[in-house]
CSV table of C-alpha atoms in Angstrom, one decimal:
chain,number,residue,atom,x,y,z
A,1,UNK,CA,193.0,74.1,157.5
A,2,UNK,CA,189.8,71.5,156.0
A,3,UNK,CA,189.0,71.5,152.7
A,4,UNK,CA,185.7,73.6,151.1
A,5,UNK,CA,184.7,69.6,150.7
A,6,UNK,CA,185.7,67.4,152.9
A,7,UNK,CA,183.6,66.2,155.3
A,8,UNK,CA,184.3,67.1,159.3
A,9,UNK,CA,182.5,65.1,162.0
A,10,UNK,CA,179.7,66.3,164.3
A,11,UNK,CA,178.5,68.6,161.9
A,12,UNK,CA,175.0,67.8,162.6
A,13,UNK,CA,174.8,69.2,165.9
A,14,UNK,CA,175.8,72.6,164.1
A,15,UNK,CA,173.1,71.9,162.2
A,16,UNK,CA,170.6,71.2,164.6
A,17,UNK,CA,171.3,74.1,166.0
A,18,UNK,CA,171.3,76.2,163.2
A,19,UNK,CA,167.9,74.5,162.6
A,20,UNK,CA,166.4,75.3,165.9
A,21,UNK,CA,167.7,79.4,164.8
A,22,UNK,CA,165.9,79.4,161.9
A,23,UNK,CA,162.0,77.5,161.9
A,24,UNK,CA,160.8,80.2,165.0
A,25,UNK,CA,162.4,82.8,162.6
A,26,UNK,CA,160.6,81.4,159.4
A,27,UNK,CA,157.4,81.6,160.4
A,28,UNK,CA,157.3,84.7,163.0
A,29,UNK,CA,158.6,86.5,159.4
A,30,UNK,CA,156.7,85.2,157.0
A,31,UNK,CA,153.4,85.8,159.1
A,32,UNK,CA,154.2,89.1,159.5
A,33,UNK,CA,154.6,89.6,155.7
A,34,UNK,CA,151.1,88.1,155.7
A,35,UNK,CA,149.1,89.8,157.9
A,36,UNK,CA,150.5,93.2,157.0
A,37,UNK,CA,149.1,92.7,153.7
A,38,UNK,CA,146.2,91.1,154.7
A,39,UNK,CA,145.6,94.4,156.5
A,40,UNK,CA,146.2,96.6,153.8
A,41,UNK,CA,142.7,97.9,152.8
A,42,UNK,CA,143.8,97.2,148.4
A,43,UNK,CA,146.7,94.8,147.8
A,44,UNK,CA,147.3,94.6,143.9
A,45,UNK,CA,148.1,91.0,141.5
A,46,UNK,CA,149.9,90.3,138.7
A,47,UNK,CA,148.6,87.6,136.3
A,48,UNK,CA,148.3,86.7,133.2
A,49,UNK,CA,145.3,85.6,131.7
A,50,UNK,CA,146.5,82.1,129.8
A,51,UNK,CA,147.1,81.6,134.2
A,52,UNK,CA,143.3,80.6,133.6
A,53,UNK,CA,143.9,77.4,132.0
A,54,UNK,CA,146.3,75.9,134.3
A,55,UNK,CA,144.9,72.7,136.4
A,56,UNK,CA,144.4,72.1,140.3
A,57,UNK,CA,146.2,69.2,140.6
A,58,UNK,CA,144.9,68.2,144.5
A,59,UNK,CA,148.2,65.7,144.4
A,60,UNK,CA,150.6,68.0,143.9
A,61,UNK,CA,150.3,69.0,147.1
A,62,UNK,CA,152.1,66.3,148.4
A,63,UNK,CA,155.7,67.5,146.3
A,64,UNK,CA,155.1,71.2,148.0
A,65,UNK,CA,155.1,69.8,151.2
A,66,UNK,CA,158.0,68.0,151.0
A,67,UNK,CA,160.2,71.0,150.6
A,68,UNK,CA,160.4,71.6,154.6
A,69,UNK,CA,161.6,67.8,155.1
A,70,UNK,CA,164.5,69.0,152.8
A,71,UNK,CA,165.1,71.8,154.4
A,72,UNK,CA,165.3,70.8,157.5
A,73,UNK,CA,167.6,67.8,156.5
A,74,UNK,CA,169.7,70.1,154.8
A,75,UNK,CA,171.1,71.2,158.2
A,76,UNK,CA,171.7,67.9,159.7
A,77,UNK,CA,173.9,67.4,156.6
A,78,UNK,CA,176.7,69.4,155.4
A,79,UNK,CA,179.8,68.3,155.1
A,80,UNK,CA,181.8,70.9,157.8
A,81,UNK,CA,181.4,73.9,159.0
A,82,UNK,CA,181.8,75.7,155.9
A,83,UNK,CA,179.0,74.2,153.5
A,84,UNK,CA,176.8,75.1,157.1
A,85,UNK,CA,178.0,78.6,157.4
A,86,UNK,CA,177.1,78.8,153.4
A,87,UNK,CA,174.0,77.1,153.5
A,88,UNK,CA,173.0,78.9,156.6
A,89,UNK,CA,173.7,82.1,155.0
A,90,UNK,CA,171.6,81.7,152.0
A,91,UNK,CA,168.6,80.1,153.3
A,92,UNK,CA,169.1,83.7,156.0
A,93,UNK,CA,169.4,85.8,152.8
A,94,UNK,CA,166.2,83.9,151.1
A,95,UNK,CA,164.2,85.0,154.7
A,96,UNK,CA,165.2,88.0,154.9
A,97,UNK,CA,165.4,89.5,150.9
A,98,UNK,CA,162.0,87.4,149.7
A,99,UNK,CA,159.7,88.9,153.0
A,100,UNK,CA,161.5,92.3,152.3
A,101,UNK,CA,160.0,92.1,148.7
A,102,UNK,CA,156.7,91.0,150.6
A,103,UNK,CA,156.6,93.9,152.6
A,104,UNK,CA,157.5,96.7,150.0
A,105,UNK,CA,155.8,94.8,147.4
A,106,UNK,CA,152.8,93.1,148.7
A,107,UNK,CA,150.6,90.8,145.7
A,108,UNK,CA,147.6,88.8,146.0
A,109,UNK,CA,146.6,85.6,144.3
A,110,UNK,CA,143.6,86.5,142.7
A,111,UNK,CA,142.0,82.5,142.2
A,112,UNK,CA,139.9,80.9,144.6
A,113,UNK,CA,140.4,77.6,145.5
A,114,UNK,CA,137.2,75.4,145.4
A,115,UNK,CA,136.7,73.1,148.5
A,116,UNK,CA,138.9,69.5,148.5
A,117,UNK,CA,138.6,67.2,150.4
A,118,UNK,CA,139.8,63.4,151.4
A,119,UNK,CA,144.2,62.8,152.0
A,120,UNK,CA,145.0,65.8,149.8
A,121,UNK,CA,142.2,68.1,150.6
A,122,UNK,CA,143.2,67.2,154.3
A,123,UNK,CA,147.2,68.7,153.7
A,124,UNK,CA,145.3,71.9,151.7
A,125,UNK,CA,143.4,73.0,154.9
A,126,UNK,CA,146.3,72.3,157.6
A,127,UNK,CA,148.2,74.8,154.6
A,128,UNK,CA,145.4,77.3,154.9
A,129,UNK,CA,145.5,77.7,158.4
A,130,UNK,CA,148.8,79.5,159.1
A,131,UNK,CA,149.1,80.9,155.3
A,132,UNK,CA,147.2,83.7,153.0
A,133,UNK,CA,146.8,84.6,149.7
A,134,UNK,CA,149.9,86.8,149.9
A,135,UNK,CA,153.6,86.7,150.4
A,136,UNK,CA,153.3,86.3,147.0
A,137,UNK,CA,156.6,87.8,144.8
A,138,UNK,CA,159.8,86.3,144.8
A,139,UNK,CA,158.0,83.3,145.3
A,140,UNK,CA,159.5,82.1,148.7
A,141,UNK,CA,159.1,77.9,148.2
A,142,UNK,CA,161.1,78.8,144.8
A,143,UNK,CA,164.0,80.9,146.7
A,144,UNK,CA,164.2,78.3,148.8
A,145,UNK,CA,164.2,75.4,146.2
A,146,UNK,CA,166.9,76.9,143.8
A,147,UNK,CA,169.4,76.7,147.0
A,148,UNK,CA,168.2,73.2,147.9
A,149,UNK,CA,168.2,72.0,144.2
A,150,UNK,CA,172.0,73.4,144.2
A,151,UNK,CA,172.4,71.4,148.2
A,152,UNK,CA,171.4,67.9,147.2
A,153,UNK,CA,172.6,68.0,143.5
A,154,UNK,CA,176.4,68.6,145.3
A,155,UNK,CA,175.8,65.8,147.5
A,156,UNK,CA,174.2,63.4,145.0
A,157,UNK,CA,176.2,61.4,142.2
A,158,UNK,CA,175.5,59.4,138.9
A,159,UNK,CA,171.0,58.6,139.1
A,160,UNK,CA,170.6,60.0,142.1
A,161,UNK,CA,171.5,63.6,140.8
A,162,UNK,CA,168.9,63.1,137.7
A,163,UNK,CA,165.9,62.1,140.7
A,164,UNK,CA,167.0,65.6,142.5
A,165,UNK,CA,165.9,66.9,139.1
A,166,UNK,CA,163.0,65.7,138.2
A,167,UNK,CA,161.8,65.8,142.6
A,168,UNK,CA,163.0,69.6,141.7
A,169,UNK,CA,160.6,70.2,138.7
A,170,UNK,CA,157.8,68.9,141.0
A,171,UNK,CA,157.9,71.2,143.5
A,172,UNK,CA,158.3,73.9,141.2
A,173,UNK,CA,155.7,73.2,139.1
A,174,UNK,CA,153.7,72.3,142.4
A,175,UNK,CA,153.6,76.4,143.3
A,176,UNK,CA,151.2,77.0,140.0
A,177,UNK,CA,149.0,73.5,140.4
A,178,UNK,CA,148.3,74.0,143.5
A,179,UNK,CA,147.1,77.8,142.8
A,180,UNK,CA,149.3,79.1,145.5
A,181,UNK,CA,151.1,81.2,143.2
A,182,UNK,CA,150.9,83.4,139.6
A,183,UNK,CA,153.4,82.8,137.1
A,184,UNK,CA,155.4,85.7,137.9
A,185,UNK,CA,156.5,84.8,141.3
A,186,UNK,CA,158.2,82.1,139.9
A,187,UNK,CA,161.1,83.0,137.4
A,188,UNK,CA,161.3,86.4,140.9
A,189,UNK,CA,162.2,83.2,142.7
A,190,UNK,CA,164.9,81.7,140.8
A,191,UNK,CA,166.6,85.1,140.5
A,192,UNK,CA,166.2,85.5,144.1
A,193,UNK,CA,167.4,82.2,144.8
A,194,UNK,CA,170.7,82.3,142.2
A,195,UNK,CA,171.3,85.3,143.8
A,196,UNK,CA,171.8,83.6,147.1
A,197,UNK,CA,174.1,81.0,145.5
A,198,UNK,CA,176.5,83.1,144.5
A,199,UNK,CA,176.8,85.9,147.1
A,200,UNK,CA,177.7,82.5,149.3
A,201,UNK,CA,179.3,80.1,146.9
A,202,UNK,CA,181.0,77.0,148.4
A,203,UNK,CA,183.2,76.4,145.2
A,204,UNK,CA,184.1,79.1,144.3
A,205,UNK,CA,185.8,82.4,145.3
A,206,UNK,CA,183.2,85.2,147.5
A,207,UNK,CA,182.0,88.2,145.4
A,208,UNK,CA,183.2,89.9,149.0
A,209,UNK,CA,186.7,89.2,149.1
A,210,UNK,CA,189.0,91.9,147.1
A,211,UNK,CA,192.0,90.4,144.7
A,212,UNK,CA,194.9,92.9,146.4
A,213,UNK,CA,196.9,92.3,142.9
A,214,UNK,CA,194.0,93.7,140.9
A,215,UNK,CA,193.9,97.8,140.8
A,216,UNK,CA,190.9,99.6,139.6
A,217,UNK,CA,191.5,102.3,136.8
A,218,UNK,CA,189.5,104.7,134.8
A,219,UNK,CA,189.0,101.9,132.7
A,220,UNK,CA,187.2,99.7,135.1
A,221,UNK,CA,184.2,102.5,136.2
A,222,UNK,CA,184.2,104.1,132.6
A,223,UNK,CA,183.3,100.0,131.3
A,224,UNK,CA,180.9,99.6,134.5
A,225,UNK,CA,179.1,102.9,133.3
A,226,UNK,CA,178.6,101.5,129.9
A,227,UNK,CA,176.5,98.2,131.3
A,228,UNK,CA,175.6,100.6,134.0
A,229,UNK,CA,173.6,102.6,131.1
A,230,UNK,CA,172.2,99.7,129.5
A,231,UNK,CA,171.0,98.1,132.5
A,232,UNK,CA,168.9,101.3,133.4
A,233,UNK,CA,167.4,101.7,129.6
A,234,UNK,CA,166.5,97.7,130.4
A,235,UNK,CA,164.8,98.8,133.0
A,236,UNK,CA,163.0,101.8,132.6
A,237,UNK,CA,161.7,99.6,128.8
A,238,UNK,CA,160.0,96.6,130.8
A,239,UNK,CA,158.7,99.0,133.6
A,240,UNK,CA,157.6,101.5,131.5
A,241,UNK,CA,155.1,98.8,128.5
A,242,UNK,CA,155.2,96.5,131.3
A,243,UNK,CA,153.7,92.9,130.5
A,244,UNK,CA,156.0,91.0,127.9
A,245,UNK,CA,159.0,93.8,128.7
A,246,UNK,CA,158.9,92.3,132.1
A,247,UNK,CA,161.1,89.8,130.6
A,248,UNK,CA,164.0,92.8,129.4
A,249,UNK,CA,164.9,92.9,134.1
A,250,UNK,CA,166.6,89.9,133.3
A,251,UNK,CA,169.0,90.8,130.8
A,252,UNK,CA,168.9,94.4,132.9
A,253,UNK,CA,169.7,91.9,136.6
A,254,UNK,CA,172.7,90.3,133.8
A,255,UNK,CA,174.4,93.7,133.2
A,256,UNK,CA,174.3,95.1,137.0
A,257,UNK,CA,175.9,91.6,138.1
A,258,UNK,CA,178.6,92.8,134.6
A,259,UNK,CA,178.7,96.5,135.7
A,260,UNK,CA,179.9,95.5,139.9
A,261,UNK,CA,182.3,93.3,138.5
A,262,UNK,CA,183.7,95.9,136.5
A,263,UNK,CA,183.4,98.5,138.8
A,264,UNK,CA,184.9,96.6,141.8
A,265,UNK,CA,187.9,95.0,139.8
A,266,UNK,CA,186.6,91.3,140.5
A,267,UNK,CA,187.0,88.8,138.0
A,268,UNK,CA,185.5,86.1,140.6
A,269,UNK,CA,182.3,87.8,140.1
A,270,UNK,CA,181.8,85.1,137.2
A,271,UNK,CA,182.2,82.6,139.5
A,272,UNK,CA,184.3,80.2,136.5
A,273,UNK,CA,185.7,77.2,138.7
A,274,UNK,CA,188.9,75.7,138.5
A,275,UNK,CA,187.2,72.7,136.0
A,276,UNK,CA,186.7,76.0,133.4
A,277,UNK,CA,182.6,75.8,134.1
A,278,UNK,CA,180.4,78.5,135.7
A,279,UNK,CA,178.9,77.8,139.4
A,280,UNK,CA,174.9,77.5,138.7
A,281,UNK,CA,174.0,81.0,140.2
A,282,UNK,CA,175.9,82.0,137.7
A,283,UNK,CA,174.8,80.6,134.8
A,284,UNK,CA,171.2,81.8,136.3
A,285,UNK,CA,171.9,85.3,136.9
A,286,UNK,CA,174.6,85.8,133.6
A,287,UNK,CA,172.6,84.1,131.3
A,288,UNK,CA,171.8,86.5,129.3
A,289,UNK,CA,175.6,88.1,128.9
A,290,UNK,CA,177.4,84.6,128.0
A,291,UNK,CA,175.0,84.4,125.3
A,292,UNK,CA,176.4,88.0,124.5
A,293,UNK,CA,180.2,87.5,124.8
A,294,UNK,CA,180.2,84.0,123.3
A,295,UNK,CA,178.3,85.0,120.7
A,296,UNK,CA,180.6,88.0,120.8
A,297,UNK,CA,183.7,86.5,120.9
A,298,UNK,CA,182.4,84.2,117.4
A,299,UNK,CA,181.7,86.9,115.3
A,300,UNK,CA,185.0,89.4,116.4
A,301,UNK,CA,186.9,86.0,115.5
A,302,UNK,CA,184.8,85.0,112.3
A,303,UNK,CA,188.1,85.7,109.8
A,304,UNK,CA,190.6,84.0,111.6
A,305,UNK,CA,188.9,81.4,114.3
A,306,UNK,CA,192.5,79.8,114.0
A,307,UNK,CA,194.5,79.2,116.7
A,308,UNK,CA,198.2,80.5,115.8
A,309,UNK,CA,201.9,78.8,116.6
A,310,UNK,CA,204.3,81.3,118.0
A,311,UNK,CA,206.9,79.8,118.8
A,312,UNK,CA,208.5,76.2,119.4
A,313,UNK,CA,210.7,75.2,121.7
A,314,UNK,CA,213.0,72.3,121.8
A,315,UNK,CA,209.6,69.6,122.0
A,316,UNK,CA,207.3,72.3,123.0
A,317,UNK,CA,204.9,74.3,121.3
A,318,UNK,CA,202.9,77.5,122.6
A,319,UNK,CA,199.7,78.3,120.0
A,320,UNK,CA,197.8,81.6,120.9
A,321,UNK,CA,194.0,81.3,120.7
A,322,UNK,CA,190.8,82.1,120.9
A,323,UNK,CA,188.4,80.2,123.5
A,324,UNK,CA,188.2,76.6,122.8
A,325,UNK,CA,185.5,74.8,121.7
A,326,UNK,CA,185.4,71.1,123.5
A,327,UNK,CA,186.5,68.9,120.4
A,328,UNK,CA,189.2,71.9,119.8
A,329,UNK,CA,190.4,71.9,123.2
A,330,UNK,CA,191.6,67.8,122.7
A,331,UNK,CA,194.4,69.5,119.7
A,332,UNK,CA,196.1,70.2,123.1
A,333,UNK,CA,198.2,68.2,125.7
A,334,UNK,CA,197.2,72.0,128.2
A,335,UNK,CA,196.2,74.6,127.8
A,336,UNK,CA,196.5,78.4,129.5
A,337,UNK,CA,192.6,80.2,130.1
A,338,UNK,CA,193.0,84.0,130.3
A,339,UNK,CA,188.8,84.2,129.8
A,340,UNK,CA,187.2,85.2,133.0
A,341,UNK,CA,183.5,85.6,131.1
A,342,UNK,CA,182.9,82.3,129.6
A,343,UNK,CA,183.3,79.2,130.7
A,344,UNK,CA,186.0,76.9,129.0
A,345,UNK,CA,185.9,73.2,128.4
A,346,UNK,CA,189.7,72.4,131.0
A,347,UNK,CA,191.5,69.3,132.4
A,348,UNK,CA,192.7,69.1,136.1
A,349,UNK,CA,196.2,70.4,134.9
A,350,UNK,CA,195.6,73.2,133.2
A,351,UNK,CA,195.6,76.2,134.4
A,352,UNK,CA,194.2,79.2,134.6
A,353,UNK,CA,194.8,83.6,135.3
A,354,UNK,CA,191.1,84.9,135.0
A,355,UNK,CA,190.9,88.5,134.1
A,356,UNK,CA,188.2,91.0,132.6
A,357,UNK,CA,188.4,91.9,129.2
A,358,UNK,CA,189.1,95.2,127.8
A,359,UNK,CA,191.3,95.6,130.9
A,360,UNK,CA,194.5,95.9,130.7
A,361,UNK,CA,197.3,93.5,133.3
A,362,UNK,CA,198.7,95.7,135.7
A,363,UNK,CA,202.6,94.5,136.5
A,364,UNK,CA,202.0,92.0,139.2
A,365,UNK,CA,198.9,90.5,137.3
A,366,UNK,CA,201.7,90.1,134.4
A,367,UNK,CA,203.6,88.7,136.9
A,368,UNK,CA,201.8,86.6,138.7
A,369,UNK,CA,200.0,85.2,134.9
A,370,UNK,CA,203.6,84.3,133.9
A,371,UNK,CA,204.4,82.1,136.6
A,372,UNK,CA,201.4,80.2,136.4
A,373,UNK,CA,202.1,80.1,133.0
A,374,UNK,CA,205.9,78.9,133.2
A,375,UNK,CA,204.4,76.5,135.8
A,376,UNK,CA,202.4,74.7,133.1
A,377,UNK,CA,205.5,74.9,130.7
A,378,UNK,CA,207.6,73.4,132.8
A,379,UNK,CA,205.4,70.7,133.5
A,380,UNK,CA,204.8,70.1,130.0
A,381,UNK,CA,209.1,70.1,129.4
A,382,UNK,CA,209.5,67.4,131.7
A,383,UNK,CA,206.8,65.7,130.3
A,384,UNK,CA,209.3,65.0,127.2
A,385,UNK,CA,212.1,64.4,129.6
A,386,UNK,CA,210.3,61.4,130.8
A,387,UNK,CA,208.8,60.5,127.6
A,388,UNK,CA,205.5,60.2,128.6
A,389,UNK,CA,203.6,57.3,127.3
A,390,UNK,CA,201.1,58.8,124.2
A,391,UNK,CA,198.2,55.8,125.8
A,392,UNK,CA,197.9,57.1,129.3
A,393,UNK,CA,196.9,60.5,127.6
A,394,UNK,CA,193.3,61.3,127.4
A,395,UNK,CA,194.2,63.4,124.1
A,396,UNK,CA,193.8,62.9,120.6
A,397,UNK,CA,197.6,64.3,120.1
A,398,UNK,CA,200.3,62.5,120.3
A,399,UNK,CA,204.4,63.2,121.7
A,400,UNK,CA,205.7,64.2,119.0
A,401,UNK,CA,205.4,67.9,120.0
A,402,UNK,CA,203.4,68.8,122.9
A,403,UNK,CA,200.8,71.8,122.2
A,404,UNK,CA,199.9,74.1,125.0
A,405,UNK,CA,197.5,76.7,124.1
A,406,UNK,CA,197.1,79.9,125.7
A,407,UNK,CA,193.4,81.3,125.3
A,408,UNK,CA,190.9,84.5,126.2
A,409,UNK,CA,187.6,85.5,124.8
A,410,UNK,CA,189.4,86.6,121.0
A,411,UNK,CA,192.6,85.6,121.7
A,412,UNK,CA,193.8,89.4,120.9
A,413,UNK,CA,194.5,91.1,124.1
A,414,UNK,CA,195.1,89.5,127.3
A,415,UNK,CA,196.8,86.4,126.8
A,416,UNK,CA,198.8,88.2,124.3
A,417,UNK,CA,199.7,90.6,126.9
A,418,UNK,CA,200.5,87.1,129.3
A,419,UNK,CA,202.2,85.2,126.5
A,420,UNK,CA,204.8,88.3,125.7
A,421,UNK,CA,205.0,88.8,129.1
A,422,UNK,CA,206.2,85.1,129.5
A,423,UNK,CA,208.7,85.4,127.3
A,424,UNK,CA,210.1,88.8,128.3
A,425,UNK,CA,210.4,87.9,132.0
A,426,UNK,CA,211.7,84.5,131.0
A,427,UNK,CA,214.8,86.3,128.6
A,428,UNK,CA,213.0,83.7,126.1
A,429,UNK,CA,214.0,87.1,124.3
A,430,UNK,CA,215.6,90.4,125.0
A,431,UNK,CA,212.9,92.5,125.0
A,432,UNK,CA,209.2,93.4,125.1
A,433,UNK,CA,209.1,94.4,121.8
A,434,UNK,CA,210.9,91.3,120.3
A,435,UNK,CA,208.2,89.4,121.9
A,436,UNK,CA,205.7,91.0,120.3
A,437,UNK,CA,207.1,91.1,117.1
A,438,UNK,CA,206.7,86.8,117.3
A,439,UNK,CA,203.3,87.5,118.7
A,440,UNK,CA,202.0,89.3,115.7
A,441,UNK,CA,203.8,87.4,113.0
A,442,UNK,CA,202.0,84.1,113.8
A,443,UNK,CA,198.6,86.4,114.8
A,444,UNK,CA,198.9,89.5,113.0
A,445,UNK,CA,195.3,90.7,114.4
A,446,UNK,CA,195.9,90.7,118.0
A,447,UNK,CA,195.7,94.0,120.1
A,448,UNK,CA,198.6,95.0,122.4
A,449,UNK,CA,197.8,98.6,123.2
A,450,UNK,CA,200.8,101.4,124.5
A,451,UNK,CA,199.5,101.1,128.1
A,452,UNK,CA,199.6,97.0,128.2
A,453,UNK,CA,203.5,97.4,126.5
A,454,UNK,CA,204.6,99.7,129.8
A,455,UNK,CA,203.2,97.3,132.6
A,456,UNK,CA,205.0,94.5,130.9
A,457,UNK,CA,208.4,96.9,130.1
A,458,UNK,CA,208.2,96.9,134.0
A,459,UNK,CA,208.3,93.2,134.8
A,460,UNK,CA,211.5,91.9,136.4
A,461,UNK,CA,212.9,89.2,135.0
A,462,UNK,CA,213.4,85.9,136.2
A,463,UNK,CA,215.5,83.0,135.2
A,464,UNK,CA,214.4,79.4,136.4
A,465,UNK,CA,216.1,78.6,139.3
A,466,UNK,CA,219.1,76.2,138.2
A,467,UNK,CA,218.3,76.7,134.2
A,468,UNK,CA,219.7,79.3,131.4
A,469,UNK,CA,217.1,81.2,129.6
A,470,UNK,CA,214.7,79.1,126.9
A,471,UNK,CA,216.0,80.0,123.8
């Protein structure tokens, strides 16, 4: 099986075929939407008063046109067929979504551009040869820019990433300074572009894929309904008050995706990657929720920000706590991340079992998470046996004791349940009650509800092969 980022020879030939399909599809659908809007007796405009101060910069037609070159090249530069397929789907969905919006909610650019001559004027004349002052929100230029920015940044390194960022900024700015779009078209384009990235990820799990371990319950639908109600209230307020209140549509979109994550029981909707970071698409779409979730985690743990030492087995200490900062991460040799909804600082050897907040883990999930944590624990035990040299470690801790942190957003429920499941499954304790007692003694404010305890008690007892229970 080819890795998602492994180069595959001959991909450019398939890319050329995709370009031959996308190019006519782009011009035909874009032109049809333009003609449809032009045929209407009245097409509204959404423009803020301050936009009249935006200057017309003829030179910005150069970065404006450059996106066509980058569009075509991107299909020839894909590393392998998987990346090409995802890139093709992104570009295709961008066109479908944008053109659908143009047809359902046609808008018109309201400024009259003066006549321009010279080199830059020529490029404006060519543009006006097939474009008209319609097809406004979302700006298809911005939608495609988001997709292409993500593509070229992934294919760049070092200073080249900065060049991609700079030129992308110029392209984004040019939709205003060429007098092609009003401001509202830009945030609309950013959201649609991010949605296309999110729907067809390259380096994270697709939102279309379900996990057989994640079974839906009444609690999922209950929490999903809360987020859905918040979405409806924010949307209704934005559409009623309009003007600056339209910004409320941003958190509404963010919460609608969270509602879907709970309704479908898919923690990977947040697109947290193996390195602990969220994808660019996830950050753009869910930034309001991420800010709220982070603030919530800090407020709830304000009185108890410290991590708690739960047990020590030989020279390995196991701590339980809230999601750490980058500096706090350096206090541990390895960490185990249970938090799907927040980014976290992870190293290559760290492990994850990502789950949704406030949802009890079922027996299958607990068993899988406990196995993952046991792998991490055995790696640390082996490090002790091998007398690893601390000078070869990137952490600031020494080898006197190997420190492991298991955490979720607050360090109250999910991580506590997984730790209790591991202790019971590996016969570190003789009962679930003993496991919970150890955790509550070290961290009295943990919350492990009766329903969660029942799931832990249903676990099968496992012993590491060729090993006796850890005591």
